[in-house]
Amino acid sequence: MSAEPIATPPGPWCPDPIRQQRADYTLEDLLRLPDDAPRVELVDGIIQVTPSPTLGHQDIAFLMRLWLHTHAPQHLRATQDVGVEIAPNTSRRPDVLLCRAEVPSDASLVKAADVVLAVEVVSPGTRRTDRFAKPGEYAAAGIPYYWRVEQDPVHVYAYRRGDRIGPGGERQYELVADSAELIELSEPFEIKLPVAEITP
């Protein structure tokens, strides 16, 4: 009598270690990920699994998306957690974004040229990326506006792409408003955002 091997289900999806070493993943690879793949970003050809956000983070992102959805003009569309094509080998997932309304509803990646505003809610595990890496990438990709939302207490920092040139030769963001109470801006549309309305 011989024992039959017990079939074990395959484990959860993870990036191929050889391709990770070669840093040769592309945006096309992201579109072919299986349904059970975790939430990822593609950075310079390397797939990075992003940490699960906290409830507080998600509450702020939801309230920000709702506020933008309610107040933005009809030619702009607010959405959450959709990939943005930064380069052929880089895609980021802003917590909230404002894009052109004509972007198709079935798009899982949005071109940077169609994004007007990217918003990141900073969590302990994403501080460095949200404060330094992502703004540099978004500005280099031509996204005109970037907001960073800090927690505890909720504080909004609003940036616009300025004329200052960074070390890589690309235009950088400049701070145009910051407050824990009220953000007033004339771009990308007339904005009067009471921070209490995005505070859980």
mmCIF file of C-alpha atoms in Angstrom:
data_model
loop_
_atom_site.group_PDB
_atom_site.id
_atom_site.type_symbol
_atom_site.label_atom_id
_atom_site.label_comp_id
_atom_site.label_asym_id
_atom_site.label_seq_id
_atom_site.Cartn_x
_atom_site.Cartn_y
_atom_site.Cartn_z
ATOM 1 C CA MET A 1 0.000 0.000 0.000
ATOM 2 C CA SER A 2 1.435 3.345 -0.998
ATOM 3 C CA ALA A 3 0.383 6.709 0.327
ATOM 4 C CA GLU A 4 -0.943 9.179 -2.186
ATOM 5 C CA PRO A 5 0.574 12.636 -1.913
ATOM 6 C CA ILE A 6 -1.758 15.198 -0.410
ATOM 7 C CA ALA A 7 -2.489 17.989 -2.834
ATOM 8 C CA THR A 8 -1.695 21.363 -1.339
ATOM 9 C CA PRO A 9 -3.320 24.467 -2.727
ATOM 10 C CA PRO A 10 -0.957 26.987 -4.238
ATOM 11 C CA GLY A 11 0.011 29.844 -1.943
ATOM 12 C CA PRO A 12 -0.997 33.444 -2.423
ATOM 13 C CA TRP A 13 0.375 35.312 -5.421
ATOM 14 C CA CYS A 14 3.728 37.001 -5.011
ATOM 15 C CA PRO A 15 6.143 38.619 -7.481
ATOM 16 C CA ASP A 16 8.685 36.450 -9.270
ATOM 17 C CA PRO A 17 11.998 36.928 -7.376
ATOM 18 C CA ILE A 18 14.080 36.745 -10.566
ATOM 19 C CA ARG A 19 12.037 39.466 -12.253
ATOM 20 C CA GLN A 20 12.199 41.520 -9.062
ATOM 21 C CA GLN A 21 16.018 41.300 -9.160
ATOM 22 C CA ARG A 22 16.039 42.274 -12.816
ATOM 23 C CA ALA A 23 13.544 45.101 -12.113
ATOM 24 C CA ASP A 24 11.830 44.418 -15.429
ATOM 25 C CA TYR A 25 8.134 44.425 -14.522
ATOM 26 C CA THR A 26 6.052 46.810 -16.650
ATOM 27 C CA LEU A 27 2.610 48.389 -16.573
ATOM 28 C CA GLU A 28 1.406 45.590 -18.868
ATOM 29 C CA ASP A 29 2.342 43.075 -16.181
ATOM 30 C CA LEU A 30 0.200 44.935 -13.654
ATOM 31 C CA LEU A 31 -2.826 44.619 -15.916
ATOM 32 C CA ARG A 32 -2.321 40.828 -15.995
ATOM 33 C CA LEU A 33 -2.084 40.273 -12.231
ATOM 34 C CA PRO A 34 -4.472 37.618 -10.891
ATOM 35 C CA ASP A 35 -7.568 38.612 -8.940
ATOM 36 C CA ASP A 36 -6.046 37.347 -5.692
ATOM 37 C CA ALA A 37 -2.955 39.560 -5.994
ATOM 38 C CA PRO A 38 -2.443 41.982 -3.112
ATOM 39 C CA ARG A 39 -2.590 45.763 -3.511
ATOM 40 C CA VAL A 40 0.669 46.714 -5.245
ATOM 41 C CA GLU A 41 2.552 49.597 -6.786
ATOM 42 C CA LEU A 42 5.214 49.331 -9.498
ATOM 43 C CA VAL A 43 8.346 51.369 -8.807
ATOM 44 C CA ASP A 44 11.180 51.364 -11.334
ATOM 45 C CA GLY A 45 10.264 47.866 -12.526
ATOM 46 C CA ILE A 46 9.903 46.371 -9.032
ATOM 47 C CA ILE A 47 6.513 45.321 -7.666
ATOM 48 C CA GLN A 48 5.990 46.604 -4.135
ATOM 49 C CA VAL A 49 3.177 45.247 -1.989
ATOM 50 C CA THR A 50 1.614 48.199 -0.166
ATOM 51 C CA PRO A 51 0.657 47.906 3.492
ATOM 52 C CA SER A 52 -3.000 47.613 4.458
ATOM 53 C CA PRO A 53 -4.334 51.018 5.518
ATOM 54 C CA THR A 54 -5.865 51.619 8.940
ATOM 55 C CA LEU A 55 -9.529 52.420 9.489
ATOM 56 C CA GLY A 56 -8.666 56.040 10.276
ATOM 57 C CA HIS A 57 -6.682 56.344 7.054
ATOM 58 C CA GLN A 58 -9.553 54.865 5.051
ATOM 59 C CA ASP A 59 -12.107 57.141 6.744
ATOM 60 C CA ILE A 60 -10.112 60.258 5.804
ATOM 61 C CA ALA A 61 -9.613 59.031 2.218
ATOM 62 C CA PHE A 62 -13.329 58.262 1.876
ATOM 63 C CA LEU A 63 -14.372 61.664 3.264
ATOM 64 C CA MET A 64 -11.859 63.424 0.976
ATOM 65 C CA ARG A 65 -13.161 61.577 -2.069
ATOM 66 C CA LEU A 66 -16.750 62.364 -1.067
ATOM 67 C CA TRP A 67 -15.920 66.054 -0.569
ATOM 68 C CA LEU A 68 -14.186 66.279 -3.956
ATOM 69 C CA HIS A 69 -17.020 64.345 -5.637
ATOM 70 C CA THR A 70 -19.569 66.749 -4.183
ATOM 71 C CA HIS A 71 -17.686 69.998 -4.931
ATOM 72 C CA ALA A 72 -15.607 69.430 -8.083
ATOM 73 C CA PRO A 73 -16.956 70.674 -11.437
ATOM 74 C CA GLN A 74 -18.548 68.107 -13.751
ATOM 75 C CA HIS A 75 -15.512 67.850 -16.043
ATOM 76 C CA LEU A 76 -13.567 66.327 -13.126
ATOM 77 C CA ARG A 77 -14.129 62.972 -11.450
ATOM 78 C CA ALA A 78 -13.068 61.989 -7.920
ATOM 79 C CA THR A 79 -12.058 58.395 -7.249
ATOM 80 C CA GLN A 80 -10.043 56.276 -4.819
ATOM 81 C CA ASP A 81 -7.231 53.752 -4.982
ATOM 82 C CA VAL A 82 -6.770 53.579 -8.761
ATOM 83 C CA GLY A 83 -3.356 53.133 -10.349
ATOM 84 C CA VAL A 84 -1.695 56.053 -12.127
ATOM 85 C CA GLU A 85 0.818 55.508 -14.944
ATOM 86 C CA ILE A 86 3.897 57.458 -13.931
ATOM 87 C CA ALA A 87 6.338 55.844 -16.408
ATOM 88 C CA PRO A 88 6.454 52.591 -18.450
ATOM 89 C CA ASN A 89 7.862 50.813 -15.378
ATOM 90 C CA THR A 90 6.219 52.825 -12.571
ATOM 91 C CA SER A 91 2.642 53.039 -11.306
ATOM 92 C CA ARG A 92 1.449 54.567 -8.045
ATOM 93 C CA ARG A 93 -1.956 54.319 -6.317
ATOM 94 C CA PRO A 94 -2.898 57.653 -4.752
ATOM 95 C CA ASP A 95 -5.387 57.328 -1.901
ATOM 96 C CA VAL A 96 -7.670 59.773 -3.734
ATOM 97 C CA LEU A 97 -7.393 61.358 -7.141
ATOM 98 C CA LEU A 98 -9.217 63.849 -9.266
ATOM 99 C CA CYS A 99 -9.072 63.005 -12.960
ATOM 100 C CA ARG A 100 -10.754 64.124 -16.148
ATOM 101 C CA ALA A 101 -14.357 62.908 -16.312
ATOM 102 C CA GLU A 102 -13.901 61.359 -19.762
ATOM 103 C CA VAL A 103 -11.542 58.655 -18.434
ATOM 104 C CA PRO A 104 -13.394 55.351 -19.097
ATOM 105 C CA SER A 105 -15.056 53.728 -16.084
ATOM 106 C CA ASP A 106 -13.358 50.390 -16.782
ATOM 107 C CA ALA A 107 -9.841 51.880 -16.575
ATOM 108 C CA SER A 108 -7.698 50.269 -13.872
ATOM 109 C CA LEU A 109 -4.728 52.488 -14.724
ATOM 110 C CA VAL A 110 -5.111 56.209 -15.389
ATOM 111 C CA LYS A 111 -2.564 58.136 -17.451
ATOM 112 C CA ALA A 112 -0.779 60.866 -15.474
ATOM 113 C CA ALA A 113 -1.885 63.361 -18.158
ATOM 114 C CA ASP A 114 -5.516 62.707 -17.131
ATOM 115 C CA VAL A 115 -4.876 63.310 -13.417
ATOM 116 C CA VAL A 116 -5.442 66.821 -12.068
ATOM 117 C CA LEU A 117 -4.905 66.158 -8.345
ATOM 118 C CA ALA A 118 -3.302 63.296 -6.403
ATOM 119 C CA VAL A 119 -3.986 63.011 -2.660
ATOM 120 C CA GLU A 120 -2.045 60.887 -0.188
ATOM 121 C CA VAL A 121 -3.118 60.261 3.411
ATOM 122 C CA VAL A 122 0.046 59.727 5.437
ATOM 123 C CA SER A 123 0.286 56.704 7.720
ATOM 124 C CA PRO A 124 3.241 55.682 9.924
ATOM 125 C CA GLY A 125 4.387 53.109 7.353
ATOM 126 C CA THR A 126 4.150 55.489 4.376
ATOM 127 C CA ARG A 127 5.596 58.752 5.749
ATOM 128 C CA ARG A 128 8.810 58.799 3.724
ATOM 129 C CA THR A 129 7.119 57.712 0.507
ATOM 130 C CA ASP A 130 4.170 60.131 0.807
ATOM 131 C CA ARG A 131 6.304 63.106 1.852
ATOM 132 C CA PHE A 132 9.216 62.671 -0.555
ATOM 133 C CA ALA A 133 9.091 59.908 -3.190
ATOM 134 C CA LYS A 134 5.523 60.231 -4.458
ATOM 135 C CA PRO A 135 5.446 64.049 -4.744
ATOM 136 C CA GLY A 136 8.657 63.955 -6.770
ATOM 137 C CA GLU A 137 7.259 61.260 -9.068
ATOM 138 C CA TYR A 138 3.875 62.967 -9.464
ATOM 139 C CA ALA A 139 5.487 66.318 -10.289
ATOM 140 C CA ALA A 140 7.902 64.719 -12.774
ATOM 141 C CA ALA A 141 4.933 62.980 -14.446
ATOM 142 C CA GLY A 142 3.190 66.348 -14.890
ATOM 143 C CA ILE A 143 0.367 66.009 -12.337
ATOM 144 C CA PRO A 144 -0.401 69.667 -11.578
ATOM 145 C CA TYR A 145 -1.611 69.369 -7.958
ATOM 146 C CA TYR A 146 -0.688 67.238 -4.963
ATOM 147 C CA TRP A 147 -2.244 67.217 -1.494
ATOM 148 C CA ARG A 148 -0.742 65.490 1.517
ATOM 149 C CA VAL A 149 -3.033 64.795 4.470
ATOM 150 C CA GLU A 150 -1.384 64.181 7.830
ATOM 151 C CA GLN A 151 -3.314 62.456 10.636
ATOM 152 C CA ASP A 152 -3.561 63.118 14.395
ATOM 153 C CA PRO A 153 -4.564 65.901 13.987
ATOM 154 C CA VAL A 154 -5.800 66.019 10.396
ATOM 155 C CA HIS A 155 -3.803 68.678 8.544
ATOM 156 C CA VAL A 156 -3.887 69.292 4.781
ATOM 157 C CA TYR A 157 -0.865 70.467 2.791
ATOM 158 C CA ALA A 158 -1.750 71.602 -0.742
ATOM 159 C CA TYR A 159 0.920 71.851 -3.449
ATOM 160 C CA ARG A 160 0.971 72.919 -7.076
ATOM 161 C CA ARG A 161 3.590 72.205 -9.694
ATOM 162 C CA GLY A 162 5.811 75.278 -9.815
ATOM 163 C CA ASP A 163 8.692 76.613 -11.856
ATOM 164 C CA ARG A 164 11.437 75.422 -9.500
ATOM 165 C CA ILE A 165 13.579 72.754 -11.153
ATOM 166 C CA GLY A 166 14.670 69.719 -9.151
ATOM 167 C CA PRO A 167 18.023 67.896 -9.259
ATOM 168 C CA GLY A 168 16.735 65.602 -12.027
ATOM 169 C CA GLY A 169 15.734 68.570 -14.216
ATOM 170 C CA GLU A 170 11.981 68.238 -13.558
ATOM 171 C CA ARG A 171 9.618 70.850 -12.136
ATOM 172 C CA GLN A 172 8.817 70.451 -8.445
ATOM 173 C CA TYR A 173 5.803 71.163 -6.244
ATOM 174 C CA GLU A 174 5.517 74.310 -4.185
ATOM 175 C CA LEU A 175 3.356 74.617 -1.082
ATOM 176 C CA VAL A 176 0.377 76.915 -1.707
ATOM 177 C CA ALA A 177 -1.730 76.299 1.422
ATOM 178 C CA ASP A 178 -1.732 74.284 4.615
ATOM 179 C CA SER A 179 -4.167 74.194 7.481
ATOM 180 C CA ALA A 180 -5.815 72.037 10.111
ATOM 181 C CA GLU A 181 -8.927 74.235 9.807
ATOM 182 C CA LEU A 182 -9.672 75.562 6.304
ATOM 183 C CA ILE A 183 -8.077 75.145 2.877
ATOM 184 C CA GLU A 184 -8.954 77.908 0.405
ATOM 185 C CA LEU A 185 -7.669 77.662 -3.168
ATOM 186 C CA SER A 186 -8.618 78.932 -6.616
ATOM 187 C CA GLU A 187 -7.076 75.925 -8.408
ATOM 188 C CA PRO A 188 -7.801 73.296 -9.678
ATOM 189 C CA PHE A 189 -11.234 74.836 -8.956
ATOM 190 C CA GLU A 190 -12.652 77.221 -6.348
ATOM 191 C CA ILE A 191 -12.058 75.336 -3.116
ATOM 192 C CA LYS A 192 -13.131 76.133 0.425
ATOM 193 C CA LEU A 193 -12.515 72.904 2.319
ATOM 194 C CA PRO A 194 -13.222 72.867 6.054
ATOM 195 C CA VAL A 195 -10.786 70.244 7.359
ATOM 196 C CA ALA A 196 -13.442 69.140 9.880
ATOM 197 C CA GLU A 197 -15.417 67.750 6.906
ATOM 198 C CA ILE A 198 -12.679 65.217 6.144
ATOM 199 C CA THR A 199 -11.970 64.416 9.801
ATOM 200 C CA PRO A 200 -13.581 61.188 11.039
#
